Tab-separated table of C-alpha atoms in Angstrom:
chain	number	residue	atom	x	y	z
R	1	MET	CA	-14.670	0.624	-0.839
R	2	ASN	CA	-16.043	1.853	-4.116
R	3	ASN	CA	-15.260	0.423	-7.549
R	4	LYS	CA	-12.805	3.228	-8.290
R	5	GLY	CA	-10.868	2.361	-5.129
R	6	LYS	CA	-10.619	-1.246	-6.257
R	7	LEU	CA	-9.443	-0.074	-9.677
R	8	TRP	CA	-6.640	1.981	-8.111
R	9	GLU	CA	-5.577	-1.066	-6.063
R	10	ILE	CA	-5.521	-3.266	-9.186
R	11	GLU	CA	-3.421	-0.676	-10.992
R	12	ALA	CA	-1.076	-0.483	-7.998
R	13	VAL	CA	-0.670	-4.281	-8.001
R	14	ASN	CA	0.111	-4.235	-11.726
R	15	TYR	CA	2.641	-1.457	-11.172
R	16	LEU	CA	4.337	-3.381	-8.350
R	17	ARG	CA	4.431	-6.567	-10.429
R	18	LYS	CA	6.339	-4.653	-13.107
R	19	LYS	CA	8.827	-3.767	-10.378
R	20	ARG	CA	9.258	-7.518	-9.706
R	21	TYR	CA	7.122	-7.763	-6.579
R	22	ARG	CA	4.969	-10.857	-6.120
R	23	LEU	CA	1.424	-10.519	-4.841
R	24	VAL	CA	0.806	-12.212	-1.496
R	25	ASP	CA	-2.624	-10.893	-0.456
R	26	VAL	CA	-5.105	-8.080	-1.031
R	27	ASN	CA	-7.536	-6.406	1.346
R	28	PHE	CA	-6.290	-8.250	4.422
R	29	ALA	CA	-8.869	-7.271	7.037
R	30	THR	CA	-8.525	-7.271	10.812
R	31	ARG	CA	-10.408	-5.634	13.650
R	32	PHE	CA	-7.983	-2.699	13.322
R	33	GLY	CA	-8.603	-2.112	9.636
R	34	GLU	CA	-7.466	-3.321	6.256
R	35	ILE	CA	-4.144	-3.612	4.480
R	36	ASP	CA	-4.739	-2.840	0.808
R	37	ILE	CA	-1.936	-4.946	-0.676
R	38	ILE	CA	0.720	-7.318	0.628
R	39	VAL	CA	3.581	-8.021	-1.784
R	40	LYS	CA	7.058	-9.454	-1.488
R	41	ASN	CA	10.377	-9.403	-3.215
R	42	ARG	CA	13.547	-11.265	-2.332
R	43	LYS	CA	14.211	-9.155	0.756
R	44	TYR	CA	10.954	-7.582	1.968
R	45	LEU	CA	7.362	-8.409	2.791
R	46	CYS	CA	5.636	-5.105	2.035
R	47	PHE	CA	2.387	-3.902	3.536
R	48	VAL	CA	1.134	-1.356	1.038
R	49	GLU	CA	-1.440	1.395	1.451
R	50	VAL	CA	-2.852	2.711	-1.834
R	51	LYS	CA	-3.934	6.347	-1.937
R	52	GLN	CA	-5.407	8.166	-4.929
R	53	ARG	CA	-5.784	11.880	-5.468
R	54	ASP	CA	-6.608	14.077	-8.416
R	55	SER	CA	-3.462	15.561	-9.922
R	56	LYS	CA	-4.850	19.030	-9.134
R	57	SER	CA	-5.274	18.232	-5.430
R	58	ILE	CA	-3.446	20.542	-3.060
R	59	ALA	CA	-2.322	17.593	-0.904
R	60	MET	CA	-0.258	14.574	-1.876
R	61	PRO	CA	-1.835	11.138	-1.394
R	62	ARG	CA	0.766	10.163	1.232
R	63	GLU	CA	-0.484	12.975	3.460
R	64	PHE	CA	-3.690	11.001	3.980
R	65	VAL	CA	-1.755	8.149	5.613
R	66	ASP	CA	-1.606	9.933	8.938
R	67	TYR	CA	-0.202	8.617	12.212
R	68	ALA	CA	-3.500	6.998	13.262
R	69	LYS	CA	-3.810	5.219	9.889
R	70	GLN	CA	-0.199	4.064	10.159
R	71	GLN	CA	-0.872	2.604	13.604
R	72	ARG	CA	-3.896	0.677	12.285
R	73	ILE	CA	-1.830	-0.712	9.392
R	74	ILE	CA	0.991	-1.692	11.762
R	75	ALA	CA	-1.456	-3.430	14.119
R	76	SER	CA	-2.993	-5.320	11.174
R	77	ALA	CA	0.479	-6.269	9.912
R	78	LYS	CA	1.381	-7.681	13.327
R	79	ILE	CA	-1.701	-9.913	13.145
R	80	TYR	CA	-0.758	-11.003	9.623
R	81	LEU	CA	2.804	-11.808	10.712
R	82	SER	CA	1.571	-13.772	13.743
R	83	LYS	CA	-0.402	-16.031	11.386
R	84	ASN	CA	2.098	-16.140	8.495
R	85	GLN	CA	5.717	-16.866	9.359
R	86	THR	CA	8.308	-15.290	7.068
R	87	ALA	CA	12.042	-14.731	7.001
R	88	LEU	CA	11.488	-11.532	5.010
R	89	GLN	CA	11.901	-8.114	6.579
R	90	PRO	CA	8.528	-6.334	6.943
R	91	ARG	CA	8.237	-2.901	5.337
R	92	PHE	CA	5.456	-0.334	5.063
R	93	ASP	CA	5.002	1.317	1.669
R	94	VAL	CA	2.549	3.744	0.113
R	95	VAL	CA	1.559	3.710	-3.542
R	96	GLU	CA	0.298	7.073	-4.727
R	97	VAL	CA	-2.051	7.058	-7.707
R	98	TYR	CA	-2.439	10.452	-9.383
R	99	THR	CA	-5.471	10.855	-11.632
R	100	ASP	CA	-7.022	13.436	-13.877
R	101	ASN	CA	-10.741	13.019	-14.676
R	102	ASN	CA	-10.564	9.480	-13.209
R	103	GLU	CA	-7.741	8.484	-15.570
R	104	ILE	CA	-4.378	7.535	-14.138
R	105	LYS	CA	-1.684	10.098	-14.875
R	106	SER	CA	1.088	8.625	-12.741
R	107	ILE	CA	1.855	6.135	-10.001
R	108	LYS	CA	4.548	6.626	-7.384
R	109	HIS	CA	5.830	3.900	-5.059
R	110	LEU	CA	7.134	5.201	-1.725
R	111	GLU	CA	9.232	2.469	-0.158
R	112	ASN	CA	9.550	2.422	3.625
R	113	ALA	CA	7.015	5.241	3.911
R	114	PHE	CA	6.721	4.705	7.667
R	115	ASN	CA	8.203	2.401	10.301
R	116	LEU	CA	7.334	0.295	13.276
R	117	LEU	CA	8.042	2.525	16.262
């Protein structure tokens, strides 16, 4: 991942902290791929994919979390949960970072963006 990608993840973590989520892990890597951010609140353990797009882009960031990407995140989350017991309900979220000339214009948190099927 490039430095800009890391910056978007840091901004996403800061955004989620303001929403009262606590950081659990970042860049959790498995043979299936990587989970950008893992956060929790009182009810959920959230596996979060961060996607950035220019505000002029014709597609929304969430559109780049396709079915195959979702399956890799779910597989990685299952590995995480097998190693880290929790009473919290797992949830899969997407944080969209909209930029203009590499400056953040807005951040949108999509809770429960996809499910375990």
